[in-house]
XYZ file of C-alpha atoms in Angstrom:
178
model
C 5.652 -21.034 30.687
C 3.499 -18.895 28.403
C 4.614 -17.973 24.918
C 4.565 -14.184 24.712
C 4.845 -12.033 21.622
C 7.420 -9.614 22.875
C 7.725 -6.474 20.748
C 10.585 -4.038 21.074
C 9.574 -0.525 20.074
C 11.568 2.490 19.048
C 10.247 5.820 20.265
C 10.453 9.407 19.165
C 8.916 12.618 20.408
C 8.201 15.541 18.119
C 7.244 19.070 19.080
C 5.012 20.936 16.672
C 2.403 23.637 16.486
C -0.915 22.418 17.813
C -2.613 23.162 14.495
C -0.155 20.814 12.703
C -0.687 17.881 15.075
C -3.206 15.950 12.970
C -1.075 16.303 9.828
C 2.061 15.174 11.664
C 0.299 12.110 13.098
C -1.046 11.173 9.653
C 2.393 11.537 8.078
C 4.055 9.482 10.825
C 1.508 6.679 10.471
C 2.445 6.324 6.795
C 5.924 5.261 7.963
C 4.776 2.798 10.622
C 4.695 5.111 13.634
C 1.828 5.003 16.094
C 0.962 8.040 18.224
C 1.011 6.959 21.859
C 0.836 10.183 23.830
C 0.146 13.848 23.248
C 1.727 16.293 25.661
C 0.013 19.379 26.992
C -0.103 22.305 24.636
C 2.137 25.108 25.832
C 1.200 28.229 23.947
C 0.606 27.061 20.394
C 3.034 24.082 20.615
C 2.447 20.508 21.669
C 4.510 17.332 21.734
C 3.503 13.931 20.405
C 5.250 10.668 21.274
C 5.341 7.974 18.612
C 6.365 4.330 18.686
C 7.179 1.789 15.979
C 8.126 -1.885 16.035
C 11.911 -2.153 15.673
C 11.546 -5.310 13.585
C 9.169 -3.761 11.063
C 9.675 -4.971 7.515
C 11.428 -2.581 5.118
C 12.599 -0.440 8.045
C 15.609 1.008 6.198
C 13.487 2.042 3.233
C 10.842 3.541 5.540
C 13.519 5.575 7.334
C 14.839 6.825 3.983
C 11.348 7.788 2.770
C 10.572 9.434 6.116
C 13.727 11.542 5.882
C 12.858 12.646 2.333
C 9.311 13.521 3.432
C 10.644 15.552 6.364
C 12.987 17.479 4.055
C 10.129 18.124 1.618
C 7.914 19.327 4.508
C 10.655 21.728 5.630
C 10.895 23.121 2.087
C 7.124 23.629 1.924
C 7.176 25.330 5.332
C 9.984 27.638 4.183
C 7.995 28.529 1.065
C 4.911 29.228 3.182
C 6.947 31.551 5.405
C 8.498 33.295 2.399
C 5.053 34.513 1.337
C 4.998 37.123 4.108
C 8.693 37.691 4.862
C 9.418 40.405 2.255
C 6.051 42.065 2.827
C 6.654 42.136 6.572
C 10.056 43.769 6.149
C 8.575 46.314 3.744
C 5.678 47.022 6.119
C 8.009 47.645 9.046
C 10.365 49.935 7.129
C 7.588 51.843 5.351
C 5.561 52.168 8.560
C 8.545 53.440 10.541
C 9.314 56.005 7.832
C 5.661 57.105 7.831
C 5.670 57.600 11.595
C 8.964 59.504 11.433
C 7.575 61.830 8.754
C 4.390 62.437 10.761
C 6.488 63.020 13.888
C 8.733 65.433 12.003
C 5.670 67.409 10.967
C 4.455 67.530 14.547
C 7.895 68.682 15.692
C 7.871 71.525 13.174
C 4.486 72.708 14.421
C 5.619 72.594 18.047
C 8.913 74.402 17.370
C 9.940 77.108 19.804
C 9.393 79.940 17.318
C 5.877 79.784 15.937
C 5.821 80.579 12.243
C 3.158 80.226 9.571
C 5.614 78.536 7.179
C 6.644 75.949 9.802
C 3.013 75.267 10.645
C 2.046 74.724 6.988
C 5.071 72.477 6.323
C 4.382 70.579 9.563
C 0.745 69.997 8.637
C 1.723 68.836 5.127
C 4.331 66.435 6.576
C 1.797 65.151 9.114
C -0.795 64.482 6.408
C 1.838 62.734 4.239
C 2.918 60.596 7.212
C -0.654 59.633 8.085
C -1.384 58.825 4.432
C 1.706 56.612 4.323
C 0.551 54.841 7.497
C -2.832 54.199 5.895
C -1.211 52.819 2.718
C 1.136 50.415 4.501
C -1.339 47.570 4.959
C -2.847 47.631 1.424
C 0.666 47.605 -0.050
C 1.611 44.770 2.332
C -1.419 42.799 1.114
C -0.478 43.282 -2.540
C 3.089 42.131 -1.907
C 1.822 39.023 -0.066
C -0.626 38.264 -2.885
C 2.092 38.620 -5.534
C 4.514 36.382 -3.597
C 1.747 33.846 -2.934
C 1.083 33.591 -6.661
C 4.810 33.091 -7.287
C 5.351 30.307 -4.751
C 1.983 28.521 -5.040
C 3.144 26.152 -7.817
C 6.256 25.203 -5.826
C 4.174 24.624 -2.697
C 1.722 22.465 -4.651
C 4.517 20.374 -6.169
C 6.110 19.998 -2.728
C 2.821 18.830 -1.232
C 2.421 16.392 -4.138
C 5.922 15.029 -3.528
C 5.093 14.541 0.161
C 1.869 12.731 -0.744
C 3.795 10.406 -3.077
C 6.345 9.628 -0.359
C 3.542 8.902 2.111
C 1.911 6.554 -0.396
C 5.218 4.750 -0.937
C 5.659 4.354 2.815
C 2.133 3.062 3.219
C 2.644 0.620 0.326
C 5.760 -0.731 2.055
C 3.790 -1.204 5.253
C 1.165 -3.128 3.329
C 3.959 -5.247 1.744
C 3.288 -3.998 -1.762
C 5.987 -3.462 -4.330
C 6.858 0.152 -5.069
């Protein structure tokens, strides 16, 4: 009978945005995972199946490092999303108010009793509403820029922490001391 090297693998499948696929595969490889299959992209999401030898050396430590790296990645993702969250809320509220003011001005002009005063007030309100609509995006951009400057150091330190964890995982795979 032939002597076979039988390997038992553990598998996992992760769903991610298609643009993050390469990064996710690189990060998984640092912890001993090998990408075996990429599912079809549905919208902007895709799934990747990974496998790893169950008898890999330092498995417990690799699992611990992988969990810490995943938590750090989630924190970085939350910080990235926080850059536009407040600006988006402001933009929606300010834009809705601007449209309501412009609509109020139009309503005054179209009132049942035509009057010079109503027409002038309606035109002024319409101009104010349109001006507010035009200012929404520049203000949104300034808020995003300010928030980006605030969270950039935290994002950089999070990315650095992830890189260190990936290096530690890779060192374990190469049987180096950490």
